[in-house]
Amino acid sequence: MRIIGAVLVRAVVIAVAMPLSGWLFAMVTGGSDANIGAGLFAFAVGALIGFLWALRDASRMAFGPVAVRWMLVSVLGALGFWVFGAVREPEAALSDLTLVAPMIASFVLVPAIAGVALGATMRPRDARA
C-alpha cells in the first residue's frame, strides 16, 4: 500500500506542478497569446521534478523497483496533466490524449531514469541490489 501511495503522490505533484508552473510563467511574462515559453517551462519543471525525486528514491532503494515506480509515475502524471487540459479544453481532449500525454510521460520518464541510474551509483556498495 505504501508503494501505491508513493506513486500517487509523485504523480499528483507532477500533474499539478506542470500546468501550474506554465500558467504562472504565462502570467508573469504577461502573454495572453499562445505562449510557447510557458509550455517549455512546464515541461522543464516536470523533467526537473522527475530527475531530482528519482535521484533521491534511487539513493535509498534498489534500482529495479525505483525504475518501475518512475515508469508508473510518468504515465499517471501525464494522464493527470491531460485531465487538467481536458477540463480546460474538452474539444482537444482526444488529440491531447494520443499526442500530448505520451510526450509528457517521456519528458518525465527520461530524466527520471537518468536520476535513478545516478542515484543507484550513490548508494553504498553493500546496499546495492
PDB file of C-alpha atoms in Angstrom:
ATOM      1  CA  MET A   1       0.000   0.000   0.000  1.00  0.00           C
ATOM      2  CA  ARG A   2       2.895   2.302   0.751  1.00  0.00           C
ATOM      3  CA  ILE A   3       4.266   1.860  -2.776  1.00  0.00           C
ATOM      4  CA  ILE A   4       0.931   2.790  -4.344  1.00  0.00           C
ATOM      5  CA  GLY A   5       0.751   5.892  -2.167  1.00  0.00           C
ATOM      6  CA  ALA A   6       4.282   6.889  -3.140  1.00  0.00           C
ATOM      7  CA  VAL A   7       3.465   6.538  -6.843  1.00  0.00           C
ATOM      8  CA  LEU A   8       0.240   8.508  -6.488  1.00  0.00           C
ATOM      9  CA  VAL A   9       1.867  11.332  -4.507  1.00  0.00           C
ATOM     10  CA  ARG A  10       4.613  11.747  -7.091  1.00  0.00           C
ATOM     11  CA  ALA A  11       2.165  11.609  -9.998  1.00  0.00           C
ATOM     12  CA  VAL A  12      -0.154  14.175  -8.413  1.00  0.00           C
ATOM     13  CA  VAL A  13       2.732  16.541  -7.672  1.00  0.00           C
ATOM     14  CA  ILE A  14       3.875  16.342 -11.292  1.00  0.00           C
ATOM     15  CA  ALA A  15       0.332  16.609 -12.681  1.00  0.00           C
ATOM     16  CA  VAL A  16      -0.294  19.758 -10.628  1.00  0.00           C
ATOM     17  CA  ALA A  17       3.159  21.358 -10.815  1.00  0.00           C
ATOM     18  CA  MET A  18       3.469  21.266 -14.592  1.00  0.00           C
ATOM     19  CA  PRO A  19       0.273  23.140 -15.552  1.00  0.00           C
ATOM     20  CA  LEU A  20       0.590  25.448 -12.542  1.00  0.00           C
ATOM     21  CA  SER A  21       4.153  26.410 -13.436  1.00  0.00           C
ATOM     22  CA  GLY A  22       3.181  27.012 -17.070  1.00  0.00           C
ATOM     23  CA  TRP A  23       0.250  29.148 -16.003  1.00  0.00           C
ATOM     24  CA  LEU A  24       2.401  31.159 -13.580  1.00  0.00           C
ATOM     25  CA  PHE A  25       5.086  31.636 -16.237  1.00  0.00           C
ATOM     26  CA  ALA A  26       2.498  32.947 -18.703  1.00  0.00           C
ATOM     27  CA  MET A  27       1.013  35.218 -16.052  1.00  0.00           C
ATOM     28  CA  VAL A  28       4.395  36.664 -15.048  1.00  0.00           C
ATOM     29  CA  THR A  29       5.515  37.262 -18.631  1.00  0.00           C
ATOM     30  CA  GLY A  30       2.181  38.859 -19.460  1.00  0.00           C
ATOM     31  CA  GLY A  31       1.490  36.949 -22.642  1.00  0.00           C
ATOM     32  CA  SER A  32      -2.178  36.421 -23.459  1.00  0.00           C
ATOM     33  CA  ASP A  33      -1.402  34.744 -26.793  1.00  0.00           C
ATOM     34  CA  ALA A  34      -0.134  31.208 -27.184  1.00  0.00           C
ATOM     35  CA  ASN A  35       2.959  31.214 -25.017  1.00  0.00           C
ATOM     36  CA  ILE A  36       5.460  28.579 -26.130  1.00  0.00           C
ATOM     37  CA  GLY A  37       7.799  29.613 -23.339  1.00  0.00           C
ATOM     38  CA  ALA A  38       5.199  28.686 -20.734  1.00  0.00           C
ATOM     39  CA  GLY A  39       4.848  25.213 -22.211  1.00  0.00           C
ATOM     40  CA  LEU A  40       8.597  24.695 -22.346  1.00  0.00           C
ATOM     41  CA  PHE A  41       8.907  25.894 -18.776  1.00  0.00           C
ATOM     42  CA  ALA A  42       6.197  23.463 -17.666  1.00  0.00           C
ATOM     43  CA  PHE A  43       7.998  20.588 -19.412  1.00  0.00           C
ATOM     44  CA  ALA A  44      11.272  21.609 -17.759  1.00  0.00           C
ATOM     45  CA  VAL A  45       9.597  21.673 -14.342  1.00  0.00           C
ATOM     46  CA  GLY A  46       8.237  18.155 -14.875  1.00  0.00           C
ATOM     47  CA  ALA A  47      11.630  16.919 -16.018  1.00  0.00           C
ATOM     48  CA  LEU A  48      13.403  18.525 -13.070  1.00  0.00           C
ATOM     49  CA  ILE A  49      10.946  17.123 -10.536  1.00  0.00           C
ATOM     50  CA  GLY A  50      11.244  13.674 -12.076  1.00  0.00           C
ATOM     51  CA  PHE A  51      15.039  13.752 -12.110  1.00  0.00           C
ATOM     52  CA  LEU A  52      15.532  15.049  -8.578  1.00  0.00           C
ATOM     53  CA  TRP A  53      12.887  12.894  -6.935  1.00  0.00           C
ATOM     54  CA  ALA A  54      14.053   9.765  -8.764  1.00  0.00           C
ATOM     55  CA  LEU A  55      17.625  10.557  -7.754  1.00  0.00           C
ATOM     56  CA  ARG A  56      16.506  10.709  -4.128  1.00  0.00           C
ATOM     57  CA  ASP A  57      14.485   7.497  -4.431  1.00  0.00           C
ATOM     58  CA  ALA A  58      17.291   5.555  -6.085  1.00  0.00           C
ATOM     59  CA  SER A  59      19.826   6.608  -3.476  1.00  0.00           C
ATOM     60  CA  ARG A  60      17.635   4.871  -0.884  1.00  0.00           C
ATOM     61  CA  MET A  61      16.153   1.879  -2.745  1.00  0.00           C
ATOM     62  CA  ALA A  62      17.177  -0.763  -5.265  1.00  0.00           C
ATOM     63  CA  PHE A  63      17.355   0.177  -8.949  1.00  0.00           C
ATOM     64  CA  GLY A  64      14.591  -2.121 -10.279  1.00  0.00           C
ATOM     65  CA  PRO A  65      11.711  -1.107  -8.009  1.00  0.00           C
ATOM     66  CA  VAL A  66      12.554   2.587  -8.358  1.00  0.00           C
ATOM     67  CA  ALA A  67      12.680   2.353 -12.158  1.00  0.00           C
ATOM     68  CA  VAL A  68       9.275   0.651 -12.228  1.00  0.00           C
ATOM     69  CA  ARG A  69       7.925   3.235  -9.786  1.00  0.00           C
ATOM     70  CA  TRP A  70       9.001   6.064 -12.074  1.00  0.00           C
ATOM     71  CA  MET A  71       7.531   4.396 -15.154  1.00  0.00           C
ATOM     72  CA  LEU A  72       4.190   4.341 -13.357  1.00  0.00           C
ATOM     73  CA  VAL A  73       4.634   7.901 -12.100  1.00  0.00           C
ATOM     74  CA  SER A  74       5.368   9.201 -15.596  1.00  0.00           C
ATOM     75  CA  VAL A  75       2.257   7.562 -17.061  1.00  0.00           C
ATOM     76  CA  LEU A  76      -0.038   8.662 -14.226  1.00  0.00           C
ATOM     77  CA  GLY A  77       1.469  12.152 -14.158  1.00  0.00           C
ATOM     78  CA  ALA A  78       0.900  12.514 -17.893  1.00  0.00           C
ATOM     79  CA  LEU A  79      -2.704  11.370 -17.521  1.00  0.00           C
ATOM     80  CA  GLY A  80      -3.196  13.866 -14.702  1.00  0.00           C
ATOM     81  CA  PHE A  81      -1.731  16.623 -16.864  1.00  0.00           C
ATOM     82  CA  TRP A  82      -4.097  15.515 -19.626  1.00  0.00           C
ATOM     83  CA  VAL A  83      -7.080  15.759 -17.256  1.00  0.00           C
ATOM     84  CA  PHE A  84      -6.206  19.394 -16.498  1.00  0.00           C
ATOM     85  CA  GLY A  85      -6.087  20.122 -20.215  1.00  0.00           C
ATOM     86  CA  ALA A  86      -9.290  18.180 -20.936  1.00  0.00           C
ATOM     87  CA  VAL A  87     -11.191  20.195 -18.341  1.00  0.00           C
ATOM     88  CA  ARG A  88      -9.910  23.451 -19.804  1.00  0.00           C
ATOM     89  CA  GLU A  89     -10.323  22.493 -23.480  1.00  0.00           C
ATOM     90  CA  PRO A  90     -12.671  19.500 -23.829  1.00  0.00           C
ATOM     91  CA  GLU A  91     -12.713  19.670 -27.638  1.00  0.00           C
ATOM     92  CA  ALA A  92      -8.997  18.869 -27.773  1.00  0.00           C
ATOM     93  CA  ALA A  93      -9.100  16.064 -25.194  1.00  0.00           C
ATOM     94  CA  LEU A  94      -8.869  13.128 -27.594  1.00  0.00           C
ATOM     95  CA  SER A  95      -5.989  14.507 -29.622  1.00  0.00           C
ATOM     96  CA  ASP A  96      -4.180  15.532 -26.431  1.00  0.00           C
ATOM     97  CA  LEU A  97      -4.556  12.008 -25.063  1.00  0.00           C
ATOM     98  CA  THR A  98      -2.919  10.479 -28.111  1.00  0.00           C
ATOM     99  CA  LEU A  99      -0.303  13.162 -28.804  1.00  0.00           C
ATOM    100  CA  VAL A 100       0.441  15.240 -25.714  1.00  0.00           C
ATOM    101  CA  ALA A 101       0.142  12.653 -22.920  1.00  0.00           C
ATOM    102  CA  PRO A 102       2.850  10.327 -24.320  1.00  0.00           C
ATOM    103  CA  MET A 103       5.133  13.313 -24.837  1.00  0.00           C
ATOM    104  CA  ILE A 104       4.590  14.457 -21.238  1.00  0.00           C
ATOM    105  CA  ALA A 105       5.271  10.924 -19.996  1.00  0.00           C
ATOM    106  CA  SER A 106       8.567  10.876 -21.878  1.00  0.00           C
ATOM    107  CA  PHE A 107       9.532  14.326 -20.557  1.00  0.00           C
ATOM    108  CA  VAL A 108       9.155  12.949 -17.043  1.00  0.00           C
ATOM    109  CA  LEU A 109      10.412   9.393 -17.608  1.00  0.00           C
ATOM    110  CA  VAL A 110      13.698  10.060 -19.409  1.00  0.00           C
ATOM    111  CA  PRO A 111      15.134  12.419 -16.754  1.00  0.00           C
ATOM    112  CA  ALA A 112      13.704  10.198 -14.013  1.00  0.00           C
ATOM    113  CA  ILE A 113      15.514   7.145 -15.372  1.00  0.00           C
ATOM    114  CA  ALA A 114      18.703   9.211 -15.536  1.00  0.00           C
ATOM    115  CA  GLY A 115      18.095  10.161 -11.900  1.00  0.00           C
ATOM    116  CA  VAL A 116      17.502   6.523 -10.997  1.00  0.00           C
ATOM    117  CA  ALA A 117      20.755   5.484 -12.669  1.00  0.00           C
ATOM    118  CA  LEU A 118      22.738   8.249 -10.999  1.00  0.00           C
ATOM    119  CA  GLY A 119      21.084   7.671  -7.636  1.00  0.00           C
ATOM    120  CA  ALA A 120      21.904   3.968  -7.794  1.00  0.00           C
ATOM    121  CA  THR A 121      25.591   4.839  -8.008  1.00  0.00           C
ATOM    122  CA  MET A 122      25.287   6.980  -4.876  1.00  0.00           C
ATOM    123  CA  ARG A 123      24.104   4.099  -2.698  1.00  0.00           C
ATOM    124  CA  PRO A 124      26.683   2.372  -0.523  1.00  0.00           C
ATOM    125  CA  ARG A 125      28.135  -0.676  -2.290  1.00  0.00           C
ATOM    126  CA  ASP A 126      26.793  -3.144   0.291  1.00  0.00           C
ATOM    127  CA  ALA A 127      23.243  -1.709  -0.054  1.00  0.00           C
ATOM    128  CA  ARG A 128      23.122  -2.133  -3.849  1.00  0.00           C
ATOM    129  CA  ALA A 129      20.923  -4.980  -5.005  1.00  0.00           C
TER     130      ALA A 129
END
